[in-house]
CSV table of C-alpha atoms in Angstrom, one decimal:
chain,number,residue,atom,x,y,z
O,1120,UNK,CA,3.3,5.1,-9.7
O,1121,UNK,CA,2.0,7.3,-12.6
O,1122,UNK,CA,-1.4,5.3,-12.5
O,1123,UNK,CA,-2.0,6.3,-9.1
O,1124,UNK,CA,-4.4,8.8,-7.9
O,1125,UNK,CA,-5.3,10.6,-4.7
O,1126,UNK,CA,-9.1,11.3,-4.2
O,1127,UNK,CA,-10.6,14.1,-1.4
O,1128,UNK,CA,-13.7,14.8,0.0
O,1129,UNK,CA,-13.6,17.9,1.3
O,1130,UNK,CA,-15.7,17.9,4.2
O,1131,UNK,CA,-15.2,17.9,7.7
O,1132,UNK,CA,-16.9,15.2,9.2
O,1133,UNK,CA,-17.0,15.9,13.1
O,1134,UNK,CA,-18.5,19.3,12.4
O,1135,UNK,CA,-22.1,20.2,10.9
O,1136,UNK,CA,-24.9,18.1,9.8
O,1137,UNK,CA,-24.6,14.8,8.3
O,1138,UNK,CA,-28.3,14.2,7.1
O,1139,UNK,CA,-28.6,12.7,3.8
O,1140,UNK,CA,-25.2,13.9,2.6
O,1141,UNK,CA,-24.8,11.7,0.0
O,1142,UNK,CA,-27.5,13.8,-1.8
O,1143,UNK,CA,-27.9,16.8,-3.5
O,1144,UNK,CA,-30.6,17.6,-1.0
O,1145,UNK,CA,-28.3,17.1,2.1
O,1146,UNK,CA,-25.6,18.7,0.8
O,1147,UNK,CA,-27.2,21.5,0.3
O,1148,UNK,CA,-28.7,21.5,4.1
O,1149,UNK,CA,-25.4,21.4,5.2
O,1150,UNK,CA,-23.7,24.3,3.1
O,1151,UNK,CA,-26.6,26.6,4.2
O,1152,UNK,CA,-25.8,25.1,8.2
O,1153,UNK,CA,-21.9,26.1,7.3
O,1154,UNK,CA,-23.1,29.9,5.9
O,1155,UNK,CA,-25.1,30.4,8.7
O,1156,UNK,CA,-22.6,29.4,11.2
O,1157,UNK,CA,-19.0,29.2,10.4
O,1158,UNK,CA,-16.7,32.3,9.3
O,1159,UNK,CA,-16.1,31.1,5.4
O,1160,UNK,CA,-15.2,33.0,2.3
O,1161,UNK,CA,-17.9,32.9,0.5
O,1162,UNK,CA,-16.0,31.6,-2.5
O,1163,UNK,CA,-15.8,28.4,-0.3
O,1164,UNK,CA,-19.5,28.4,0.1
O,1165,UNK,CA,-20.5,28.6,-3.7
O,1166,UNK,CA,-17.8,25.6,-4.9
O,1167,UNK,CA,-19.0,23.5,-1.7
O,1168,UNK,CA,-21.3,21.4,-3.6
O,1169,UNK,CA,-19.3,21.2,-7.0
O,1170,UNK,CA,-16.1,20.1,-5.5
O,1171,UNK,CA,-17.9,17.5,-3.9
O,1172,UNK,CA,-19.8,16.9,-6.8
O,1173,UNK,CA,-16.7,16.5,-8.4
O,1174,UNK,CA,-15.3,13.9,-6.0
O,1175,UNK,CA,-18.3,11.7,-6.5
O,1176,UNK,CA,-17.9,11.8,-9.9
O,1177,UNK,CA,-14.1,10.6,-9.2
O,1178,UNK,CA,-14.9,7.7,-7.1
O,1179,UNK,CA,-17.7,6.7,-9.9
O,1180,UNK,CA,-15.3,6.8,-12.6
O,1181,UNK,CA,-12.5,4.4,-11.2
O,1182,UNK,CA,-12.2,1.4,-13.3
O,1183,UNK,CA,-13.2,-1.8,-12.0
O,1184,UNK,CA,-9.7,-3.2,-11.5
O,1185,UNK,CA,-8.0,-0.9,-9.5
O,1186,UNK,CA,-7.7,-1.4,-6.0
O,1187,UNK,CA,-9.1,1.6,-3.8
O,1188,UNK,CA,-7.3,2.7,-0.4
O,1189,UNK,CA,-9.1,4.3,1.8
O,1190,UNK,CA,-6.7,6.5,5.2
O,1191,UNK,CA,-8.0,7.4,8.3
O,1192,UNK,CA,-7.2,8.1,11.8
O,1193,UNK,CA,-8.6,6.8,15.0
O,1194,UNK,CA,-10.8,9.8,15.2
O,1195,UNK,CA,-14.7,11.3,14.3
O,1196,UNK,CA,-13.8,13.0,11.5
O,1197,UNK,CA,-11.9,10.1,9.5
O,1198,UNK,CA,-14.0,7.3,10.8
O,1199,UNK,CA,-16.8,9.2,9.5
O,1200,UNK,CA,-15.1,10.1,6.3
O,1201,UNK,CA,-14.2,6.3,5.5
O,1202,UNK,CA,-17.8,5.3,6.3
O,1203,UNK,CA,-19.1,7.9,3.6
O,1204,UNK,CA,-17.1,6.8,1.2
O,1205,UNK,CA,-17.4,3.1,1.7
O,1206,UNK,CA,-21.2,4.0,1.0
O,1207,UNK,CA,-20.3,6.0,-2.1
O,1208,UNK,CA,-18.5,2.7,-3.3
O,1209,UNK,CA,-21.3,0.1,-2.3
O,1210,UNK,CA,-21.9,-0.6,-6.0
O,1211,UNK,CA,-18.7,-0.9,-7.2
O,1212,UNK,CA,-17.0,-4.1,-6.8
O,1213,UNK,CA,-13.8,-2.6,-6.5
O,1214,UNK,CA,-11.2,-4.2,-3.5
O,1215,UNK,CA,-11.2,-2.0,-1.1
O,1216,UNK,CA,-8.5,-1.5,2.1
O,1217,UNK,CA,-8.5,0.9,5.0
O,1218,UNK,CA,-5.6,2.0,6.7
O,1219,UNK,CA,-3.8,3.7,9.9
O,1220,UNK,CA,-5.0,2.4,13.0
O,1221,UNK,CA,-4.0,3.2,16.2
O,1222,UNK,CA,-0.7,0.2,16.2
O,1223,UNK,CA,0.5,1.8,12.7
O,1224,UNK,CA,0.3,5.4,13.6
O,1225,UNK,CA,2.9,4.7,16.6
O,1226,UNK,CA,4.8,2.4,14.3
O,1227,UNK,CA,5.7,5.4,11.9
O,1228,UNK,CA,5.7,8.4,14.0
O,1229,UNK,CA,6.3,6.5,17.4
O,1230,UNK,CA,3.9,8.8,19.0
O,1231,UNK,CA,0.0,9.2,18.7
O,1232,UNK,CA,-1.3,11.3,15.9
O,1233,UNK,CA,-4.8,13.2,16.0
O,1234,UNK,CA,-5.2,12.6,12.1
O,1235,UNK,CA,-3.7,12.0,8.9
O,1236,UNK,CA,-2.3,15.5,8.4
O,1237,UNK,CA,0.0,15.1,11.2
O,1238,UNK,CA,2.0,13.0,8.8
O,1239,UNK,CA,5.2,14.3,7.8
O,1240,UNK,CA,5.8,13.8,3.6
O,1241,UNK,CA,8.5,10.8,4.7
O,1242,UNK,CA,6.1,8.7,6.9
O,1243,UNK,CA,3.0,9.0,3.8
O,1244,UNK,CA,5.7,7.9,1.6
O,1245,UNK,CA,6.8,5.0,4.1
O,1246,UNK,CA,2.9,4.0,4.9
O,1247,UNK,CA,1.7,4.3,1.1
O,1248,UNK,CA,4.4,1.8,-0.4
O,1249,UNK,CA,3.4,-0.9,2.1
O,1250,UNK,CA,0.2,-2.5,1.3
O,1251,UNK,CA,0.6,-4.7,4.8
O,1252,UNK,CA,-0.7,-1.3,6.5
O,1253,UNK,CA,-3.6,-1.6,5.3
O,1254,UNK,CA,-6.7,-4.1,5.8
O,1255,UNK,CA,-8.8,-5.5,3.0
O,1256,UNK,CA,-12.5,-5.1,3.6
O,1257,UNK,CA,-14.4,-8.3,3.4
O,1258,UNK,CA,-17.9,-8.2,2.3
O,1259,UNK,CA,-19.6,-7.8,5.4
O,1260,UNK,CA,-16.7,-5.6,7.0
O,1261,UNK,CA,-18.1,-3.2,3.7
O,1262,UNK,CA,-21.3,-3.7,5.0
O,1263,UNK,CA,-20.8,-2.5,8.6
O,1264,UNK,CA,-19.6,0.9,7.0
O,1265,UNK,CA,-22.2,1.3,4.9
O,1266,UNK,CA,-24.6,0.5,8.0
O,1267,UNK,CA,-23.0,3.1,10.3
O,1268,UNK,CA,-23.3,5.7,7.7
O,1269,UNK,CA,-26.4,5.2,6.9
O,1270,UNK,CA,-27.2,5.9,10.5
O,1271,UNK,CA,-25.0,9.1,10.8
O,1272,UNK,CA,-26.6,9.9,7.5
O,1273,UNK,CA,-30.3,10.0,9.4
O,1274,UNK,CA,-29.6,12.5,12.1
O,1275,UNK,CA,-30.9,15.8,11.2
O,1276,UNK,CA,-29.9,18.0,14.7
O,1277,UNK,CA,-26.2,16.2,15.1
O,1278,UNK,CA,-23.8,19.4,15.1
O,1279,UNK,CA,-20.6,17.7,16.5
O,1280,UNK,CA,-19.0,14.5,16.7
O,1281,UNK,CA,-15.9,12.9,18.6
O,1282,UNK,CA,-14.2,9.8,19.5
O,1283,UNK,CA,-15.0,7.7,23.0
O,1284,UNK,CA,-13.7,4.9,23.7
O,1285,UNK,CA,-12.7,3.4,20.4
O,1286,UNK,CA,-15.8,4.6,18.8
O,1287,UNK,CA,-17.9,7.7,17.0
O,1288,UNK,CA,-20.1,9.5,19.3
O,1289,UNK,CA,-22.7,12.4,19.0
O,1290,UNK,CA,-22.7,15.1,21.5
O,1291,UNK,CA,-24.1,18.6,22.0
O,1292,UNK,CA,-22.4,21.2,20.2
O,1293,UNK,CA,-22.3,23.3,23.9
O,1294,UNK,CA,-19.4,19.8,24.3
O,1295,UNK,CA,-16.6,22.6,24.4
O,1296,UNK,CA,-17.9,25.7,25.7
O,1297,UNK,CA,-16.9,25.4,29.4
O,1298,UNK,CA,-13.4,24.4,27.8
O,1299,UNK,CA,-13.3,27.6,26.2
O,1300,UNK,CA,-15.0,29.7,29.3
O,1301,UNK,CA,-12.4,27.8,31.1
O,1302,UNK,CA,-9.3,28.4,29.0
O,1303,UNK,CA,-10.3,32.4,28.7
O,1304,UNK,CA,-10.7,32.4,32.6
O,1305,UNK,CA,-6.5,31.0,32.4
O,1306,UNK,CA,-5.6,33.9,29.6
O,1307,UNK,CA,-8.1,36.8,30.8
O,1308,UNK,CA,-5.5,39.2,32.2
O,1309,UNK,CA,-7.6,41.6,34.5
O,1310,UNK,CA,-10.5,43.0,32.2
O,1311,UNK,CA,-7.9,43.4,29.4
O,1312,UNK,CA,-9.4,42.1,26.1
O,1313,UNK,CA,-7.3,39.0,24.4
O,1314,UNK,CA,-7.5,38.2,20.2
O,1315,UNK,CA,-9.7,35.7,19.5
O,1316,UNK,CA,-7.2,33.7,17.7
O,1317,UNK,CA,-5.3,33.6,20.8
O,1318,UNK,CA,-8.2,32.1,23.2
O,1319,UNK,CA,-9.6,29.6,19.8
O,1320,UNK,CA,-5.5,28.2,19.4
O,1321,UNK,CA,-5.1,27.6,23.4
O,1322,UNK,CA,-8.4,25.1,23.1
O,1323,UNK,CA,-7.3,23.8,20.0
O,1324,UNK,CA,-4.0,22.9,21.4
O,1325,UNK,CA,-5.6,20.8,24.5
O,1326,UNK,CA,-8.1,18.8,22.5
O,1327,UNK,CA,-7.8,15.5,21.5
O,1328,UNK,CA,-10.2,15.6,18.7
O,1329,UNK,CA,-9.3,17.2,15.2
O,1330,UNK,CA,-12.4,19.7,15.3
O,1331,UNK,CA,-10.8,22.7,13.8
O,1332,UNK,CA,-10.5,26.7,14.6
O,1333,UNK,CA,-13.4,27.1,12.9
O,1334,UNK,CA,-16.3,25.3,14.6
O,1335,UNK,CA,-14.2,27.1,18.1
O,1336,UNK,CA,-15.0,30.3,16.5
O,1337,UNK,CA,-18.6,29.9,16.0
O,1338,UNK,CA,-19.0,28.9,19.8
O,1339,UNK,CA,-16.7,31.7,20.9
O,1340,UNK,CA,-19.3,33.9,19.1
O,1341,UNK,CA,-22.3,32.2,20.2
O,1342,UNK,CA,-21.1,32.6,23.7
O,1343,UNK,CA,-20.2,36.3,23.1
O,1344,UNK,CA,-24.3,36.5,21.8
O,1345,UNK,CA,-25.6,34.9,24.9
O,1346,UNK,CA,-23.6,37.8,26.7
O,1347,UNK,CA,-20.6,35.4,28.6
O,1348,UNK,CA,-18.1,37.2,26.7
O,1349,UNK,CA,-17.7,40.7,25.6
O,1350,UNK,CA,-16.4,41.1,21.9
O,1351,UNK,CA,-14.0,44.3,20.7
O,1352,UNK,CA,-13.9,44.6,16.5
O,1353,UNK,CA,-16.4,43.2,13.8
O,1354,UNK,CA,-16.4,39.3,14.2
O,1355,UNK,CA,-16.5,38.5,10.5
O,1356,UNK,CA,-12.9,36.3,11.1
O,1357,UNK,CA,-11.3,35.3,14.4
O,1358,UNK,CA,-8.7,37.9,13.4
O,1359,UNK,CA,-10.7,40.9,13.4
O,1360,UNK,CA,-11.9,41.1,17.0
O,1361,UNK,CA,-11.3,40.2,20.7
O,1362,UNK,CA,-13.1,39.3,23.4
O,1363,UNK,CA,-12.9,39.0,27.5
O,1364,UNK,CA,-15.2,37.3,29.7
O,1365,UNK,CA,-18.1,39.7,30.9
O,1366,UNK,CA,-17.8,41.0,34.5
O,1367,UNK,CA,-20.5,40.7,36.8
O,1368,UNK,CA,-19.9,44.2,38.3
């Protein structure tokens, strides 16, 4: 349909602060978190806060009738993400559906997905056409989103985020490091150095969160820093240095 139009947020939600980000003043807390942590052009940094800006504006400007669908996977990031912008909505009295639970992942890709960009092109097209995927929000269903983000939304020293058991959890951002000592202990040949991308791409491939290269890298270099792992090259990107674990010789 012509009329039809897709909307993005582009943050990540299981990474970073979360305080306040539904204004200026916490968005601005978390690009200065992101610039003084994560490996980002630094184009990226300077649109952070238009583009979102601009996606505010978006959701603002819907008109009244049109019927607003909201995707997300079983997982931190997404949950989070729907929560923030069932918030951003709470004054418009727009209908609004959610979609892609655990039961209609499986039933288009017969296997579990981590998140929404697992998708092929065919099974978006399949899943978008069918309104029965997705679940209208009731009044106090909109309600319990806008609660839970207004409590992620209070936490000022909350750097990471999965999903337990069916629901969003806070942990410390040290959650993956003995993964990734671990993991460089299984691909550490002798005391030979190994790319960075290699080591950050084995840990993303056994999680079962969508946390992204990125937030690896930063905890591959803080644990370089704290002197667990030796570094070769400038560490400005994961693909311009390697690293080993340090000996204790």
């Amino acid at each position: 349909n012509m009329s039809d139009r897709v909307i993005t947020i582009p943050i990540h939600f299981s990474i970073g602060p979360l305080w306040q980000l539904h204004q200026i003043e916490g968005l601005e807390k978390r690009r200065d978190w992101l610039f003084e942590h994560i490996n980002l052009e630094d184009e990226f940094i300077f649109d952070y806060i238009p583009r979102i800006e601009e996606s505010w504006m978006k959701l603002q400007a819907l008109p009244e009738q049109c019927k607003i669908f909201i995707w997300g996977c079983e997982n931190a990031h997404e949950q989070a993400g729907i929560a923030y912008a069932v918030y951003l909505l709470r004054e418009k009295n727009n209908q609004v559906y959610i979609g892609l639970d655990q039961e209609h992942q499986q039933s288009l890709t017969r296997q579990d997905i981590l998140h929404t960009g697992e998708l092929a092109p065919e099974q978006w097209m399949e899943y978008i056409k069918n309104v029965e995927n997705y679940l209208l929000l009731s009044i106090d269903e909109r309600q319990k989103w806008i609660e839970l983000w207004v409590t992620l939304a209070q936490s000022k020293d909350v750097f990471l985020r999965t999903w337990k058991e069916g629901r969003l959890t806070p942990v410390s951002e040290h959650y993956l490091d003995e993964m990734i000592i671990a993991k460089a202990r299984e691909l550490q040949k002798g005391k030979e150095f190994m790319k960075s991308t290699r080591l950050i791409g084995e840990v993303i491939g056994h999680l079962d969160q969508p946390i992204g290269d990125l937030f690896i890298e930063y905890r591959l270099r803080t644990l370089a820093f704290l002197g667990v792992f030796e570094l070769k090259g400038v560490p400005r990107a994961m693909r311009f240095y390697s690293v080993r674990l340090k000996s204790n010789e």
